[in-house]
Coordinates of C-alpha atoms in Angstrom, one line a residue:
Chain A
X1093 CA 30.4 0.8 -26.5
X1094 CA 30.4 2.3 -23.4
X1095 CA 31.9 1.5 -20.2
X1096 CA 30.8 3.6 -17.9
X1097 CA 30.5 4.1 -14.6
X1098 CA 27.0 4.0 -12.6
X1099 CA 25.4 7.0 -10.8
X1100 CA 25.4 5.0 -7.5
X1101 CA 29.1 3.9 -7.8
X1102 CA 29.7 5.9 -4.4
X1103 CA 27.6 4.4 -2.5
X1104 CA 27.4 0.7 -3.8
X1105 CA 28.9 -0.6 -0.7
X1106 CA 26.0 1.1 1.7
X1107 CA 23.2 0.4 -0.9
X1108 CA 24.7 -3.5 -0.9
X1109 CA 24.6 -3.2 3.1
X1110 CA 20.7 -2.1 3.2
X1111 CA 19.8 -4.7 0.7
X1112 CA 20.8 -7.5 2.6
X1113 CA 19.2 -5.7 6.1
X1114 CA 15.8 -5.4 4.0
X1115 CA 16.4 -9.4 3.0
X1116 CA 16.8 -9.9 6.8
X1117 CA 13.6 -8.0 7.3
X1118 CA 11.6 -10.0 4.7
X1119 CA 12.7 -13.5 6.2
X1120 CA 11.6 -11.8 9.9
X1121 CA 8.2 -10.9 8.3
X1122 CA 8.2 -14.4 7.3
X1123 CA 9.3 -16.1 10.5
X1124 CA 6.4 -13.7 12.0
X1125 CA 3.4 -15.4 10.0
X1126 CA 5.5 -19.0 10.1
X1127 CA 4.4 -18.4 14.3
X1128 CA 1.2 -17.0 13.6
X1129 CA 2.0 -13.9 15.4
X1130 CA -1.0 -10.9 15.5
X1131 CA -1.5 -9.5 11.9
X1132 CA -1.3 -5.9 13.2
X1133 CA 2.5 -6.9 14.0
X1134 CA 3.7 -8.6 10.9
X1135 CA 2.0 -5.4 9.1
X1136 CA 4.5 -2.9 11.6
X1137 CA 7.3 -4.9 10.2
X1138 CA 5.8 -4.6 6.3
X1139 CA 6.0 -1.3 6.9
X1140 CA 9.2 -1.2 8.1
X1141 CA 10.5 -3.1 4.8
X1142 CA 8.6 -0.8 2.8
X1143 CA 10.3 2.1 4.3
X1144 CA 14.0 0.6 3.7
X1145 CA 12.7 -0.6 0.0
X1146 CA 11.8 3.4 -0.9
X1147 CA 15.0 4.2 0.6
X1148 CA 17.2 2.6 -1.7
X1149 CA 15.4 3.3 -4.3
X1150 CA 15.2 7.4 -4.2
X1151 CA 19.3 6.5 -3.7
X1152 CA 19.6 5.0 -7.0
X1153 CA 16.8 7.9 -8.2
X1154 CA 19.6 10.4 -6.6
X1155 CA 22.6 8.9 -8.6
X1156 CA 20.7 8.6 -11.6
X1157 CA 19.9 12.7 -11.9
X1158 CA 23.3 13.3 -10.1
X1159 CA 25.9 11.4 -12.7
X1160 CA 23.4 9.8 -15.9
X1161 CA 21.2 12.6 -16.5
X1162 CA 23.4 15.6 -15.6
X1163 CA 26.9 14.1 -17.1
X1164 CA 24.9 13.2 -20.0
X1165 CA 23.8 15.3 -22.7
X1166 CA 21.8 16.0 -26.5
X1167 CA 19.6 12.5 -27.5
X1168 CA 21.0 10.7 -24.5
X1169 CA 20.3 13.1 -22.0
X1170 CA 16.6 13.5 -23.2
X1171 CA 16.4 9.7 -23.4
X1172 CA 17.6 9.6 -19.5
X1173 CA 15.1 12.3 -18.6
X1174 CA 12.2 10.3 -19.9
X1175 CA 13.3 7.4 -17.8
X1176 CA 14.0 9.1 -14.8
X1177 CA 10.3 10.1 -14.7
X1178 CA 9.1 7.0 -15.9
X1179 CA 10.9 5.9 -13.0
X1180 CA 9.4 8.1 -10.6
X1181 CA 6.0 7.5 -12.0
X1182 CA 6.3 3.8 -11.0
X1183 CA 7.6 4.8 -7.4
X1184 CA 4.8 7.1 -6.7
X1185 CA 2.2 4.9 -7.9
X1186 CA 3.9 1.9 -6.1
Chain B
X725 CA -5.3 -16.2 27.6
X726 CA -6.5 -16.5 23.9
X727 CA -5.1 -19.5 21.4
X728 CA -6.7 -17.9 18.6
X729 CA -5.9 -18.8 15.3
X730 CA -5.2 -16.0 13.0
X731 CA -6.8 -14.1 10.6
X732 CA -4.4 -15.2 7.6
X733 CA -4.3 -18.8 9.0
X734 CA -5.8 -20.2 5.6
X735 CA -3.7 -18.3 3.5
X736 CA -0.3 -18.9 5.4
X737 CA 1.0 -21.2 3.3
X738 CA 0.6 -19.0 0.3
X739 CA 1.8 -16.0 2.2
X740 CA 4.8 -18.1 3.1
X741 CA 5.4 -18.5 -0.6
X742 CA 5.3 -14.8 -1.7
X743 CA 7.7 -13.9 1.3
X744 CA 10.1 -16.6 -0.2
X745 CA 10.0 -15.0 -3.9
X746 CA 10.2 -11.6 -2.4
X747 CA 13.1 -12.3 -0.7
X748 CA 14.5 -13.8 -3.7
X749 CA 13.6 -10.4 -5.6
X750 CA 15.2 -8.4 -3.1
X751 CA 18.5 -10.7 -3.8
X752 CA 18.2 -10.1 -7.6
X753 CA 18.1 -6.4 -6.9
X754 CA 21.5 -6.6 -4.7
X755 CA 22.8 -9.0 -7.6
X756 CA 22.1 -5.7 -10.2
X757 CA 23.4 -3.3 -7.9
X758 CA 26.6 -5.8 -7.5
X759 CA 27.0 -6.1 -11.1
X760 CA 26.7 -2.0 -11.9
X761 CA 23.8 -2.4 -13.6
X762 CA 21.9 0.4 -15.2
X763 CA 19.9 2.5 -12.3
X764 CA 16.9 2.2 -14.1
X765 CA 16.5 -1.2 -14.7
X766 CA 17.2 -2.1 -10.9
X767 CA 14.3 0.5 -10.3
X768 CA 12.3 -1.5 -12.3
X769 CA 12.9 -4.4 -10.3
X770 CA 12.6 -2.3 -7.1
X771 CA 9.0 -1.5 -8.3
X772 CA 8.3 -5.2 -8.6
X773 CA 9.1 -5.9 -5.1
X774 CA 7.0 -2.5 -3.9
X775 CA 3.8 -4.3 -5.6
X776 CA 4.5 -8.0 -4.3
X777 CA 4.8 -6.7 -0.7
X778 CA 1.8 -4.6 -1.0
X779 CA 0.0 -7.8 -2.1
X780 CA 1.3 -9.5 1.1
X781 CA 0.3 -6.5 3.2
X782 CA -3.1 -6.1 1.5
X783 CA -3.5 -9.9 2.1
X784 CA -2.8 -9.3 6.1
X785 CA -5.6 -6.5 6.3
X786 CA -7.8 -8.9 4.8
X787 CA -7.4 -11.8 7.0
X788 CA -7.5 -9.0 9.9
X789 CA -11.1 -7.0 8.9
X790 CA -12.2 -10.6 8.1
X791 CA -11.4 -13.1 11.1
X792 CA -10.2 -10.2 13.9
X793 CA -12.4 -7.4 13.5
X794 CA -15.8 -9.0 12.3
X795 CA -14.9 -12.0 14.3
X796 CA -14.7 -9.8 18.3
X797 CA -16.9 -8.3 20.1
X798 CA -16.9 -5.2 22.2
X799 CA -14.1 -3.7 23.8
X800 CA -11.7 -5.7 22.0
X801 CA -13.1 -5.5 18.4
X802 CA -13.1 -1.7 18.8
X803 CA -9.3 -1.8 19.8
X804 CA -9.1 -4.3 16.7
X805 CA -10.5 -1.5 14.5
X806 CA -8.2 1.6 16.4
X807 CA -5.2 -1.2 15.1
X808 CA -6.2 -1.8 11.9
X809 CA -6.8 1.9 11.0
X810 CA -3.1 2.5 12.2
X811 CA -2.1 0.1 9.7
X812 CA -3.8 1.1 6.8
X813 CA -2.7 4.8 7.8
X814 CA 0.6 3.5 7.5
X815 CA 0.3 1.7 4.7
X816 CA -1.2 4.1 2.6
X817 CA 2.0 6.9 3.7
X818 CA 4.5 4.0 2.9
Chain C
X935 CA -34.9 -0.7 0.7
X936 CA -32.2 1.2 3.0
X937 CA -32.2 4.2 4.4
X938 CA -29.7 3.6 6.8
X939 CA -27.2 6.0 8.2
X940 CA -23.8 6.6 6.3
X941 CA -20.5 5.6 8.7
X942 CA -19.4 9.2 8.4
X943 CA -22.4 10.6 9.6
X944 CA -20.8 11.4 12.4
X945 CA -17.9 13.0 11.5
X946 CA -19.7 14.7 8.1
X947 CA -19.3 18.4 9.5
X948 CA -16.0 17.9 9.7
X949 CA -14.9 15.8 6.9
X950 CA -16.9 19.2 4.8
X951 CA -14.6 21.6 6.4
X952 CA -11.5 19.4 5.5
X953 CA -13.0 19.1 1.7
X954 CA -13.6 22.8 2.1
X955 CA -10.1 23.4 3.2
X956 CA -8.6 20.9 0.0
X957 CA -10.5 22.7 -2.9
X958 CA -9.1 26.5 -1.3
X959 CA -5.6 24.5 -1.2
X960 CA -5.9 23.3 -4.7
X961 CA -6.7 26.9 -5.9
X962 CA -3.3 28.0 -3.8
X963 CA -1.7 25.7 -6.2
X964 CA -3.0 26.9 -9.6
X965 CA -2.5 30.9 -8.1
X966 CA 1.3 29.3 -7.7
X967 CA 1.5 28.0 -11.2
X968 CA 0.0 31.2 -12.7
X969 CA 2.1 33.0 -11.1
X970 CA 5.3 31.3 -12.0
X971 CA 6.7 30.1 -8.4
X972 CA 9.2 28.2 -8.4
X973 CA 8.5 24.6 -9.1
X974 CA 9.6 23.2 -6.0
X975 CA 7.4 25.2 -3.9
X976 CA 4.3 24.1 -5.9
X977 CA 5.1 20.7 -5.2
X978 CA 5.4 21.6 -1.6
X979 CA 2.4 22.8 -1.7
X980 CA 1.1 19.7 -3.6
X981 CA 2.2 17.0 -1.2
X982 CA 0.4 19.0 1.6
X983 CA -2.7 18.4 -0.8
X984 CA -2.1 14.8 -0.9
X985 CA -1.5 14.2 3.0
X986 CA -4.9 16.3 3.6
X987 CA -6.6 14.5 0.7
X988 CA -5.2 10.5 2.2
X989 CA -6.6 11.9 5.8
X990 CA -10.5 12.6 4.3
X991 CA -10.1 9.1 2.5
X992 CA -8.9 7.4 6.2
X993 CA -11.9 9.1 7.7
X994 CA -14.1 7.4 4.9
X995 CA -12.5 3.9 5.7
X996 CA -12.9 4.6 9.3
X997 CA -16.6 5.1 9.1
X998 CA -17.2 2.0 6.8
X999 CA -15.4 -0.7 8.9
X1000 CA -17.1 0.7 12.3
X1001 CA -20.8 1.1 11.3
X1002 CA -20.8 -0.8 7.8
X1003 CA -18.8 -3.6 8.4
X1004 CA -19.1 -4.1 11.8
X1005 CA -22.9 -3.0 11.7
X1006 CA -24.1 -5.5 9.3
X1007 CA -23.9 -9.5 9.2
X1008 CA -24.2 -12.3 6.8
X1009 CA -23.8 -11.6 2.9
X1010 CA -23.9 -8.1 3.5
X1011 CA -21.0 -8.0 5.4
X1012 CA -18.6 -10.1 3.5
X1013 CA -19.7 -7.8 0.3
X1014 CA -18.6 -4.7 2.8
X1015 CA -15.6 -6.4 3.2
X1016 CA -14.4 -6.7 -0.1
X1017 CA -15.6 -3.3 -1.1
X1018 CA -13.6 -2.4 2.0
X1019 CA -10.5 -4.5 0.8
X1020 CA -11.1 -3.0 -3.1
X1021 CA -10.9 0.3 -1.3
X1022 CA -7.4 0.0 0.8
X1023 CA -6.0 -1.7 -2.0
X1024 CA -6.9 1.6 -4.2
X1025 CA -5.8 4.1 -1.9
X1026 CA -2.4 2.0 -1.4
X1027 CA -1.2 1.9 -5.2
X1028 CA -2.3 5.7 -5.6
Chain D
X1459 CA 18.8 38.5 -10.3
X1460 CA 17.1 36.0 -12.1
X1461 CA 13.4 36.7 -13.8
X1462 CA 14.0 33.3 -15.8
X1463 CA 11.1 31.1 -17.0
X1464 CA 9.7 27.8 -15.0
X1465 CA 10.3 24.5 -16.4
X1466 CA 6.5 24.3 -16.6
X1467 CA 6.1 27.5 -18.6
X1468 CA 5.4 25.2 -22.0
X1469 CA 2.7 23.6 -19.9
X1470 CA 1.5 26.2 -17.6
X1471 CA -2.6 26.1 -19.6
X1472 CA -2.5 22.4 -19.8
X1473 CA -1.7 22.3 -15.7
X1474 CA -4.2 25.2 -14.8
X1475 CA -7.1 23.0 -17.0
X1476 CA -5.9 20.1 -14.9
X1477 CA -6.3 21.7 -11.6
X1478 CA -9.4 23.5 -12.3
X1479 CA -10.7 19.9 -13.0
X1480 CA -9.0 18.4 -9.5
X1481 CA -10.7 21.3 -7.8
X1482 CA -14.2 20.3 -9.3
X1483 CA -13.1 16.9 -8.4
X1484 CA -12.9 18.0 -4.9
X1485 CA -16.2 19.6 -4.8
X1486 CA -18.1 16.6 -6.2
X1487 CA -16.6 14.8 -3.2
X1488 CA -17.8 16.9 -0.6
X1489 CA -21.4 16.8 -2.7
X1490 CA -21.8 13.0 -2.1
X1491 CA -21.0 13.5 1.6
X1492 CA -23.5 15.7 1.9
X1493 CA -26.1 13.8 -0.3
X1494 CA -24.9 10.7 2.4
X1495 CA -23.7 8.7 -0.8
X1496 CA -22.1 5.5 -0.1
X1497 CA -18.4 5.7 1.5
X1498 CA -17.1 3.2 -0.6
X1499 CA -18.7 5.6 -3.9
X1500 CA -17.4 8.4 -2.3
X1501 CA -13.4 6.4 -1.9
X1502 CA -13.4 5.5 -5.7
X1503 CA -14.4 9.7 -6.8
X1504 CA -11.3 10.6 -4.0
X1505 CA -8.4 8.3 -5.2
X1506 CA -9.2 9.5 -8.6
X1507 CA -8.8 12.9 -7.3
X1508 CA -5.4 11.8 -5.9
X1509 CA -4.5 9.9 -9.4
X1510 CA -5.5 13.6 -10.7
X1511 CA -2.4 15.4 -8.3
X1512 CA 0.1 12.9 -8.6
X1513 CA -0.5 13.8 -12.6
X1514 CA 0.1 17.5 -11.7
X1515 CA 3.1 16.7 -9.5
X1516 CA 4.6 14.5 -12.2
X1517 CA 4.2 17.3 -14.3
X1518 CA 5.8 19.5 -12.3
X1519 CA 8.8 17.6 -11.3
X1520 CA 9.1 16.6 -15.2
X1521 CA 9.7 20.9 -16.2
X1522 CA 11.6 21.2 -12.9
X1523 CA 14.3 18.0 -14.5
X1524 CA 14.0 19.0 -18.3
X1525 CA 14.6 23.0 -17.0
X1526 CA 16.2 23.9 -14.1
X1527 CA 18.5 20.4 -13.3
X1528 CA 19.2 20.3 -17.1
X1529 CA 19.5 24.1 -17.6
X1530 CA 21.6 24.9 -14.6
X1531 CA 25.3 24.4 -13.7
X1532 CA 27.8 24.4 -10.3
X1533 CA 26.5 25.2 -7.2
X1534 CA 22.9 25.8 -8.6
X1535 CA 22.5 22.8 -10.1
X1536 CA 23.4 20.7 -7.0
X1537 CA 21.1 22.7 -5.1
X1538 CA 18.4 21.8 -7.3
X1539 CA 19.2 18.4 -7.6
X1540 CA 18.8 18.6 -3.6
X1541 CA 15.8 20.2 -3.9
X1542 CA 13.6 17.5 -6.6
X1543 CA 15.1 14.5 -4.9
X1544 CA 13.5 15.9 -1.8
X1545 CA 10.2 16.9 -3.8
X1546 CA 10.3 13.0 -4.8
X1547 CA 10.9 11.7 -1.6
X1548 CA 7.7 13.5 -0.6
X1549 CA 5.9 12.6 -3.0
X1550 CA 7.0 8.9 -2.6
X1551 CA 6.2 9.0 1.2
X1552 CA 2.7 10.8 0.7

């Protein structure tokens, strides 16, 4: 059973920190169309959010390769590879 | 001075409600992140969130092209369309 | 029957020269990979592909909301729009 | 000096069939244009050519992971590391 430690240990705290500024973000968006305010502006701050979204996740991308695929090796390492572009796959089609 | 009604005025409510999950999503991610779970699984969720606030922003255009652009005239529905050609520009780079 | 004017019609020189300039820009890219450069490079090389590749596509949407949208009225216009809606939403997830 | 081997080397034909294909692609494109083909037509055809790159580019990062993260150590392998999360953020962003 392993115990291990994530790739993004490091920077949990700042990842945490963005999260709840993108949650921030999200309710603004919402507080935007709750006042009907001009579509072209809510879609400024979409953007915005989708910025801060891909941001967070090519840090968790980065502490993947950095600590799960490169500390790993054999099967496991293999297995990690596939998901990392699996992963990546997702994020570019997203 | 205009008192338009907006171009997603008919689906606000619904708009409203996918804001309210997303930033319930967004929450589930930071929960993950909180509880070291595995880098790929909160990407997966990441990806989620990517695709329901695409659906959001797509949903915005609409209401724009339909009620803002198609519904001006002149001057102003040519600025509409410089507007709504900067957010789909930025959209599709996001 | 139509024979109307395409949106682009315009802007058809130009968007040729662009399409021009992509297909010499893909064959850079397979003279990189047959010559073994490094990987990194290629994909350099590849994202300047894409980004020249979204601005032909932005062109395309440009023309279609100002002369086919705008341009036309009743049942033809709200089937513009959705084509025009299918189309964003397409160029968005790729 | 190094003369080593790409990580793509196992898939170097497959990726030149690929791109001589994306490069046909691109040439069919700029054929509807000048026929005046529909825009919308002419926007399905392109973001199948960009579904077609982002195929390559997957590729590519895939060999650049499995090869020269994987097969690398020290100060070459961080550099590397640098070097695809970069390639991914591009690719993210484009």
């Amino acid at each position: 059973m392993e115990t291990e430690t994530r790739g993004y240990a490091a920077d949990k705290d700042a990842l945490l920190t963005r999260l709840a500024r993108i949650e921030g973000q999200v309710r603004v968006v919402a507080k935007m169309i709750d006042e009907d305010r001009y579509c072209i502006d809510v879609l400024t701050q979409i953007s915005a959010v989708q910025s801060a979204i891909d941001g967070v996740a090519l840090g968790l991308l980065d502490g993947h390769v950095r600590h799960c695929v490169v500390g790993s090796s054999g099967e496991t390492q293999l297995e990690r590879m596939d998901e990392l572009m699996g992963a990546v796959g997702r994020l570019v089609k997203s």
